[in-house]
Each structure stands twice: as C-alpha cells, then as structure tokens.
Coordinates of C-alpha atoms in Angstrom, one line a residue:
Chain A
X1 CA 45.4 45.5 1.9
X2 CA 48.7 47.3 2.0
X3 CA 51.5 44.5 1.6
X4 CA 55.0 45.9 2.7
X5 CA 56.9 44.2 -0.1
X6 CA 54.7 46.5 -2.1
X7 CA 56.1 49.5 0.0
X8 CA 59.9 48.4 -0.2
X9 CA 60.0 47.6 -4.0
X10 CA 57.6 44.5 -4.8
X11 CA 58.0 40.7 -5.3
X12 CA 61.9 39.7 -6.5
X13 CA 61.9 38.3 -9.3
X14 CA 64.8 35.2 -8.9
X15 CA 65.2 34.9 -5.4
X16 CA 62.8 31.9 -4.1
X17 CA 63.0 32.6 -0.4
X18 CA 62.7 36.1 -1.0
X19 CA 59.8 35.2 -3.1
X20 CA 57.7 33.0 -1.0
X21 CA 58.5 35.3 2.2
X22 CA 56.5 38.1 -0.3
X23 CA 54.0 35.8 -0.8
X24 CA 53.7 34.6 2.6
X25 CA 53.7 38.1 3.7
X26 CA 50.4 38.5 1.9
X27 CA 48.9 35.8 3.5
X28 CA 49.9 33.1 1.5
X29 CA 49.5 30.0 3.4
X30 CA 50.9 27.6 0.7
X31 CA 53.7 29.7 0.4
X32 CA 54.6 30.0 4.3
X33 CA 54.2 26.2 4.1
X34 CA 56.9 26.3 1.4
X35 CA 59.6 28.0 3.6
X36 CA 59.2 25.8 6.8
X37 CA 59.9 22.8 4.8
X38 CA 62.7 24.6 3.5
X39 CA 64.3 25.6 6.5
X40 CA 63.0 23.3 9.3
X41 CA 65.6 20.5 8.6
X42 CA 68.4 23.3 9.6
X43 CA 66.0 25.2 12.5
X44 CA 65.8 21.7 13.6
X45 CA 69.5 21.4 13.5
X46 CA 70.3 24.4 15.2
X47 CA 67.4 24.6 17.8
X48 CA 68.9 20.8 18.5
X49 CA 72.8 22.0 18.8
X50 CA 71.3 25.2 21.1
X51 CA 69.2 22.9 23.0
X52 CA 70.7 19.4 22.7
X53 CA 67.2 18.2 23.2
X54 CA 64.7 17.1 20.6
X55 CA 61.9 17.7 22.6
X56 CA 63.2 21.2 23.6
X57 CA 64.4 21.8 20.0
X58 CA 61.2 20.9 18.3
X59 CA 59.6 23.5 20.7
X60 CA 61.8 26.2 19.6
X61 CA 61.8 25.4 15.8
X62 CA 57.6 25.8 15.9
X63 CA 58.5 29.1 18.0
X64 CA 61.2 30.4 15.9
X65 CA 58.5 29.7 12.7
X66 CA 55.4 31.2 14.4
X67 CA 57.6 33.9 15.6
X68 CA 58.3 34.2 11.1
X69 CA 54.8 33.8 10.5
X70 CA 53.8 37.5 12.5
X71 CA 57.2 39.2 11.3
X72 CA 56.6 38.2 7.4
X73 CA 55.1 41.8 7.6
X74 CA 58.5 43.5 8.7
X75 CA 60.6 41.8 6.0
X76 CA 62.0 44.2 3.4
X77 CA 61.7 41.3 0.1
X78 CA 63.9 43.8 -1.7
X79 CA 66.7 42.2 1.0
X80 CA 67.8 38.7 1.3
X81 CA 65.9 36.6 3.2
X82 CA 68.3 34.2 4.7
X83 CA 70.2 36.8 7.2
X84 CA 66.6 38.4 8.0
X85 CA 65.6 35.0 9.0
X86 CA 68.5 33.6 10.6
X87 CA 68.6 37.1 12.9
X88 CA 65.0 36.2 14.0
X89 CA 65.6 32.9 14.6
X90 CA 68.8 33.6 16.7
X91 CA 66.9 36.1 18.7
X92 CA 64.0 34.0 19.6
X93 CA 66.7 31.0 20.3
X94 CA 67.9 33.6 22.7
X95 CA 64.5 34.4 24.4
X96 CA 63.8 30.7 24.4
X97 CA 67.0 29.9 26.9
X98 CA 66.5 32.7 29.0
X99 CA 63.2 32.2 29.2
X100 CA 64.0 28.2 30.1
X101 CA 66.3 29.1 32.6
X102 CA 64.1 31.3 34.1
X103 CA 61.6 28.5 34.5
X104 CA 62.9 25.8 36.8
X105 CA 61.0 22.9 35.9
X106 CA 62.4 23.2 32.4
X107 CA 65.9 24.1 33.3
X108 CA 67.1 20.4 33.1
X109 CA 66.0 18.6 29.9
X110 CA 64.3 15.2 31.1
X111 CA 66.3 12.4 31.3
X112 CA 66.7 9.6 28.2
X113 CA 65.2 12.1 25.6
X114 CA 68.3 13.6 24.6
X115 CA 69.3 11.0 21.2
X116 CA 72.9 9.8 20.6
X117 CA 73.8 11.8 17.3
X118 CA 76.3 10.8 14.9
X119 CA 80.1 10.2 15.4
X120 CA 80.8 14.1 15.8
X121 CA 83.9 12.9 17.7
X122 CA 82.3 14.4 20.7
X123 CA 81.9 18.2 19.1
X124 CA 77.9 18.2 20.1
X125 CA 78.8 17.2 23.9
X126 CA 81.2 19.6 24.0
X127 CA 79.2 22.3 22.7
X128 CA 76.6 22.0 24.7
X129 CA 78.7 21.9 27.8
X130 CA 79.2 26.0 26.5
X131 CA 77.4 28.6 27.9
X132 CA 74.4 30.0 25.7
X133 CA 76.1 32.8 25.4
X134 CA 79.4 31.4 24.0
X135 CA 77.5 28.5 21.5
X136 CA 74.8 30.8 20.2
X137 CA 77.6 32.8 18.3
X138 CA 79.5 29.5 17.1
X139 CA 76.2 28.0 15.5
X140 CA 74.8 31.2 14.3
X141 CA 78.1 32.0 12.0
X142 CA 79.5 28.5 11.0
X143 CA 76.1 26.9 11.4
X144 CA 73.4 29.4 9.9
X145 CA 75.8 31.5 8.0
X146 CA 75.2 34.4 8.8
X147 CA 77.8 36.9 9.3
X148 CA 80.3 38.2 11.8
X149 CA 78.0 41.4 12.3
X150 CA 75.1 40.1 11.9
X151 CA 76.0 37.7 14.4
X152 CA 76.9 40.9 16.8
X153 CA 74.0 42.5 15.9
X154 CA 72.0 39.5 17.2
X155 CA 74.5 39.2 20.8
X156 CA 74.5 43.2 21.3
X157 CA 77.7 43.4 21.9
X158 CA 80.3 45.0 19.4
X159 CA 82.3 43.1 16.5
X160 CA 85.9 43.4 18.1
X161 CA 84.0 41.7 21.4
X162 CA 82.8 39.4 19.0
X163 CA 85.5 38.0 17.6
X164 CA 87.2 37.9 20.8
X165 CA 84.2 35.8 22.0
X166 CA 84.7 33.4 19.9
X167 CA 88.5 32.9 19.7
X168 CA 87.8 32.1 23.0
X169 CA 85.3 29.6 22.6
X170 CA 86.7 27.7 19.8
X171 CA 89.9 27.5 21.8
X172 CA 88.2 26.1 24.5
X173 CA 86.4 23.5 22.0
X174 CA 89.6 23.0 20.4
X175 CA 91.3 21.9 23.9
X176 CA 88.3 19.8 25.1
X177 CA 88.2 17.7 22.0
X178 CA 91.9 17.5 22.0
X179 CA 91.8 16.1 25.5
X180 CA 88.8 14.2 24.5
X181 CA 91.1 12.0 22.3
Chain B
X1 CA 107.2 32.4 19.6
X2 CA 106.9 30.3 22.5
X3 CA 104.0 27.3 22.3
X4 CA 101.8 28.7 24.6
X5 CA 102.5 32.0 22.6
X6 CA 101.6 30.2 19.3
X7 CA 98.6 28.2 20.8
X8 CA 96.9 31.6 22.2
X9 CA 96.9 33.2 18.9
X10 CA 96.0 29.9 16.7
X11 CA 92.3 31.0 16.0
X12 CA 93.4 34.4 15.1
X13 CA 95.9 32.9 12.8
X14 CA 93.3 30.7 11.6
X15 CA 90.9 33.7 10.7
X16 CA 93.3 35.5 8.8
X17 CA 94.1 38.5 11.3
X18 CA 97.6 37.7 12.1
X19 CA 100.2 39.8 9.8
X20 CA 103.4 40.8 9.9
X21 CA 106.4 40.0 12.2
X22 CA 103.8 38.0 14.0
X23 CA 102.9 35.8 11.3
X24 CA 106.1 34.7 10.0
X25 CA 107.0 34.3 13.6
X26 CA 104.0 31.5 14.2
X27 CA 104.3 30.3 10.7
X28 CA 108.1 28.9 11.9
X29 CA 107.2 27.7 15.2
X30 CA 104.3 25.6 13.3
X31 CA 107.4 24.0 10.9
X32 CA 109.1 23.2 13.9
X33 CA 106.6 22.2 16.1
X34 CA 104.9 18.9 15.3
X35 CA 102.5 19.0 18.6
X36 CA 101.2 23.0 17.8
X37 CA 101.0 22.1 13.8
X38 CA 98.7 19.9 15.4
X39 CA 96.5 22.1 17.4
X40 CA 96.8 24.2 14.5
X41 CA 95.1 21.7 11.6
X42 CA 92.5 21.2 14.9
X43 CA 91.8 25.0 14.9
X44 CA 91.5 25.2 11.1
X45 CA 89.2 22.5 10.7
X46 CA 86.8 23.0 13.7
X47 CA 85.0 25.8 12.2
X48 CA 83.9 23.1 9.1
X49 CA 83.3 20.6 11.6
X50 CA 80.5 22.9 13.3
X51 CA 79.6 23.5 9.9
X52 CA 79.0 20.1 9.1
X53 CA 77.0 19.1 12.8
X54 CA 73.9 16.7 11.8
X55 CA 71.0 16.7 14.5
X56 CA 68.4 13.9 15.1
X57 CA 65.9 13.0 12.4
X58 CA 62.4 15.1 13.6
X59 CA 59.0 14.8 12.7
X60 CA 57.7 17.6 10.1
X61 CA 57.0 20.2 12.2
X62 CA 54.4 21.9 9.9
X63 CA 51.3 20.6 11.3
X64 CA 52.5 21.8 14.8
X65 CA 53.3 24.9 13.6
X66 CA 50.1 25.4 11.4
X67 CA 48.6 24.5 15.0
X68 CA 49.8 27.1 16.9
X69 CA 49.3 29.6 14.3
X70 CA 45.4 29.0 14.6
X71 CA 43.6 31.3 16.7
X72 CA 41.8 30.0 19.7
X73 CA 38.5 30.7 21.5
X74 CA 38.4 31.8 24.8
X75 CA 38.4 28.5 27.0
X76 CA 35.6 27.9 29.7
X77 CA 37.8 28.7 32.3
X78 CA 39.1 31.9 30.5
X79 CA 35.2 33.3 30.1
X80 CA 34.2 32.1 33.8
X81 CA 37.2 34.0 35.3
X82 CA 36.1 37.1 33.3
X83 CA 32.5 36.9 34.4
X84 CA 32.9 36.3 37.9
X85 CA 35.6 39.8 37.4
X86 CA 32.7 41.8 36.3
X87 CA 30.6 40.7 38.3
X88 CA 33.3 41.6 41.2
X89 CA 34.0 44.9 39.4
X90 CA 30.3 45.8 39.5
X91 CA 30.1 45.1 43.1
X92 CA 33.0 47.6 43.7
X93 CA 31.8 50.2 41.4
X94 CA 28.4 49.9 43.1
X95 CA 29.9 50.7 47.0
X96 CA 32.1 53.0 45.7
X97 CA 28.9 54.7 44.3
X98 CA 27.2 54.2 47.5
X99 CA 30.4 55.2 49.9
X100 CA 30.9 58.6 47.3
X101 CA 27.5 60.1 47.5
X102 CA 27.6 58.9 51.6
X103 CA 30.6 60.8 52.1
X104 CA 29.4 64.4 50.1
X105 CA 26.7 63.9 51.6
X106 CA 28.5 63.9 55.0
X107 CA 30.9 66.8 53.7
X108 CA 27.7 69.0 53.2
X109 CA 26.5 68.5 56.5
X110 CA 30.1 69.1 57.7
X111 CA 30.2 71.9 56.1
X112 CA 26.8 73.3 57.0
X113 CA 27.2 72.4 60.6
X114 CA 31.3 74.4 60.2
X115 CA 29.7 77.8 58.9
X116 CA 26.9 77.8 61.7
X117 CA 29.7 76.8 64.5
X118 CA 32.7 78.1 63.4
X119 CA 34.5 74.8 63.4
X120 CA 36.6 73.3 60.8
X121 CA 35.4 70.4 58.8
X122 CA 37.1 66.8 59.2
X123 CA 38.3 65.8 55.6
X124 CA 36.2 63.1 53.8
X125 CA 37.4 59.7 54.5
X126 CA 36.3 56.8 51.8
X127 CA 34.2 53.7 53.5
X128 CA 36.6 50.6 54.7
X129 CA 33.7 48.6 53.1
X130 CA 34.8 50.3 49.5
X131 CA 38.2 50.2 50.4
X132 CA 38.2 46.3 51.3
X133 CA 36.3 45.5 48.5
X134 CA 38.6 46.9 46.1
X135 CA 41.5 45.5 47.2
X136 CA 40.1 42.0 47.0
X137 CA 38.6 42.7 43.4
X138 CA 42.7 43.9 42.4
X139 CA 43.8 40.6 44.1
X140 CA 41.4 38.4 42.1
X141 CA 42.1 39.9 39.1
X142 CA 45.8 39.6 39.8
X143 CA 45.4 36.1 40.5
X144 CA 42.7 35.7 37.5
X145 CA 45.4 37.3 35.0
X146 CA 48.1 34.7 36.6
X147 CA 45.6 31.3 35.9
X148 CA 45.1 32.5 32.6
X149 CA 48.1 33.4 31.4
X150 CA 49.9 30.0 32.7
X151 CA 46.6 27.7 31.0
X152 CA 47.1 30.0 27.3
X153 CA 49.0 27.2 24.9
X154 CA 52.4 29.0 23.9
X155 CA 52.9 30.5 21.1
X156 CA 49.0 30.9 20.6

C-alpha cells in the first residue's frame, strides 16, 4: 500500500502529531486513537463555543474527527499538523451550521441542555449571540491558533476583509461586555 | 483624536497597525482619557480572554467516534427498498421491451402499407403503458433514495 507520507518525504522524526497523523495515515488505529485524545478536549471546546451546546458540540467534535480519520490520507506529514487540522476542523464547523440551519428541527438547540460555564464574565453569551460567520473567525485565531491566513483561507474571503471582520467583531464584543457590566 | 475617533480604531491599535501621526495621536488621547484607556485595556485583553474560554466537561468522545467510523451493513429496510426497485426496474425494462418491438413492428407495416399507397408514415409513438410505468419506477426510486438517505446514521 502506497502511504502519502511516503510520497511527501516520510515519518518526521520529532514532531508527535505529525507523527501519529503518519501513522494513522497508514491505518494505525492506536495511533488515530492517540490524536483524538489529544485534541478532543479543545475540539470539544471549540465545537462548544461555535455551538454553545454540548449536545450539538459533541456531534460536531465526532464529525470534525471522522471527517480526520478519511483526510489522514491528504495530510502532507512533512507539514505541521496542527494548522492542517484546525483548517479541517473549521471547515467542517462551517458545514455543520449551515447544514443545522438548513434543517429546522435542529435550528434551535433544545431547551435546558445548554450548561452554565464558568465565570467568563459573560464572553460565551455574548459570543454566541454572533453570527457564525463573525465567531468562527474569533475562535479559530485566538482559540485554535491558527493564523490570520489561514483563518481567511478557511472563511474565503481575503486577509484585508479579514481583519476588518474581526475589528468589527471584537468591537462589538468589547461594547456588549462593557455594557454588560 | 476625538473618543469616538479613538474608540473606532482601538482594535487596530491593539493589533499593532496603527503608526505614525495616528498613533501618537491615540496614544495622547489614551493619557488623557480615563473612560477610552479603559475600552482600551478591554480591547487588549479580550483577545486572551477568548483565548482562555473553558467549555463543559464531556464524555471521551472516542468510542462514539470509533462508532461511526465502523462500516455498516445494509439495513433491512435499505435491501427491501432495493429489491422491490429491481423488481420495479424489470417490470419497466420488460414493457419497454414489449412497447419497442410493438412499435417497429407497427413502423414496418407503416412503412410497407406507405410505399404500396403513397402515403406518408405517422411517426412511432412509445406505449402510455411504458411511459406510465416509468415514471412511477423514477418516482419510487426518488422517494426510495429519500427514505434511505434520511434512516443512514451520520457520519457512517
């Protein structure tokens, strides 16, 4: 069997998640196992701050890994893993809402499921009371890390309209929480 | 710099991209301004505070997604759709068959009866039976292809 991390330059040799994506890439079960322990306690996060439902947001973290587990293939291990990964997972975060708002019986989160969370000082109300569009940015830069472009990349739209995106957004945030207090 | 001046470029200050005239400008409206130094230190830190969001404690998720990784038989309902399709499909095929060979049959004698007469031929027309029966094996299968797409488990 032709492995693609063979075809872009083989295993890494320090990089762990770079390492087990290789592995799991060949069909490594344990190894796949290895990167959604890693990384479901922050997919859980963000699927949660996207979704601001745990019901909803365990949905999308097992989507966002399934959707890994069939990419693995497309991953260049000679890359870093984390900006691969968080690109996928904003993309199928995006999907995932359309797709929900497309589907009215799941456009409105059921009642008493979505938990209290922590004394945020109201920043997870008030980012969910954002569009998609204006959030997914936010979470996907401060959130996941990953970078300005990568973060257009994932939107389509251009780096300038980016930025200006979320200037906008954060000074909307900014105001809410100020008038929250 | 007037403060709604100042607050409209805050989270451009904030990331760095202000320079120049405009800069210094905004940097000595902050000192004098205790309310936009305010919504200033608000800007800077919101970025850490998305940063630093904490979500619900959730169950391992492994096991689900090990779940919906495995592939799946065709479910009873899945398999009986498909038959009763063929079966459907066969009938079509079969009057289709029968209305084909009917109608060059018909075109022949047509045709025979045109060159002895000297009268044109009517164009072949395919049976309403054939026709019918088509359109209600499309209209199953459309509905088939509907059930069993909304009964497949997602992600599967």
């Amino acid at each position: 069997m032709i492995r693609s991390g063979l075809l872009k330059g083989g295993p890494p040799a320090v990089a762990a998640p770079e390492a087990l994506a290789w592995a799991a890439s060949g069909g490594d079960e344990d190894a796949f196992a290895a990167l959604v322990t890693r990384y479901q306690r922050r997919v859980l996060g963000f699927a949660y701050h996207h979704l601001r439902d745990p019901s909803e947001a365990q949905d999308l973290a097992q989507e966002i890994f399934v959707r890994l587990h069939r990419g693995l293939r497309r991953f260049d291990s000679s890359r870093p893993f984390e900006p691969w990964f968080w690109r996928l997972a904003g993309n199928v975060a995006l999907t995932y809402r359309r797709r929900r708002a497309a589907d009215p019986a799941a456009a409105d989160p059921p009642a008493g499921l979505a938990a209290p969370v922590s004394d945020d000082g109201g920043l997870g109300e008030a980012l969910a009371a954002l569009p998609p569009e204006a959030r997914l940015p936010l979470l996907l830069h401060y959130f996941s890390g990953l970078s300005l472009e990568e973060v257009a990349a994932v939107m389509e739209i251009t780096l300038p309209a980016l930025k200006s995106r979320m200037h906008r957004t954060r000074a909307v945030l900014r105001e809410v929480l100020e008038a929250a207090t | 710099m007037t403060c709604s001046e100042v607050r409209a470029v805050l989270e451009a200050c904030v990331d760095g991209e202000l320079e120049g005239p405009v800069a210094r400008a905004l940097q000595a409206h902050l000192r004098s301004c205790a309310d936009c130094a305010c919504c200033h230190r608000a800007a800077a830190v919101l970025p850490h505070r998305i940063a630093a969001l904490v979500a619900p404690a959730l169950p391992d998720q492994l096991p689900a997604v090990r779940d919906r990784l495995r592939p799946r038989p065709a479910s009873p309902l899945t398999a009986g759709l498909l038959a009763s399709e063929l079966i459907l499909a066969c009938v079509a095929l079969t009057q289709l068959g029968a209305a084909g060979l009917s109608t060059a049959a018909r075109t022949a004698l047509d045709g025979g009866t045109a060159l002895i007469d000297g009268t044109p031929s009517v164009p072949a027309v395919p049976e309403a039976g054939a026709l019918v029966t088509l359109l209600l094996l499309t209209s199953t299968l459309i509905a088939h292809l509907a059930v069993i797409g909304g009964s497949r488990p997602q992600g599967a």
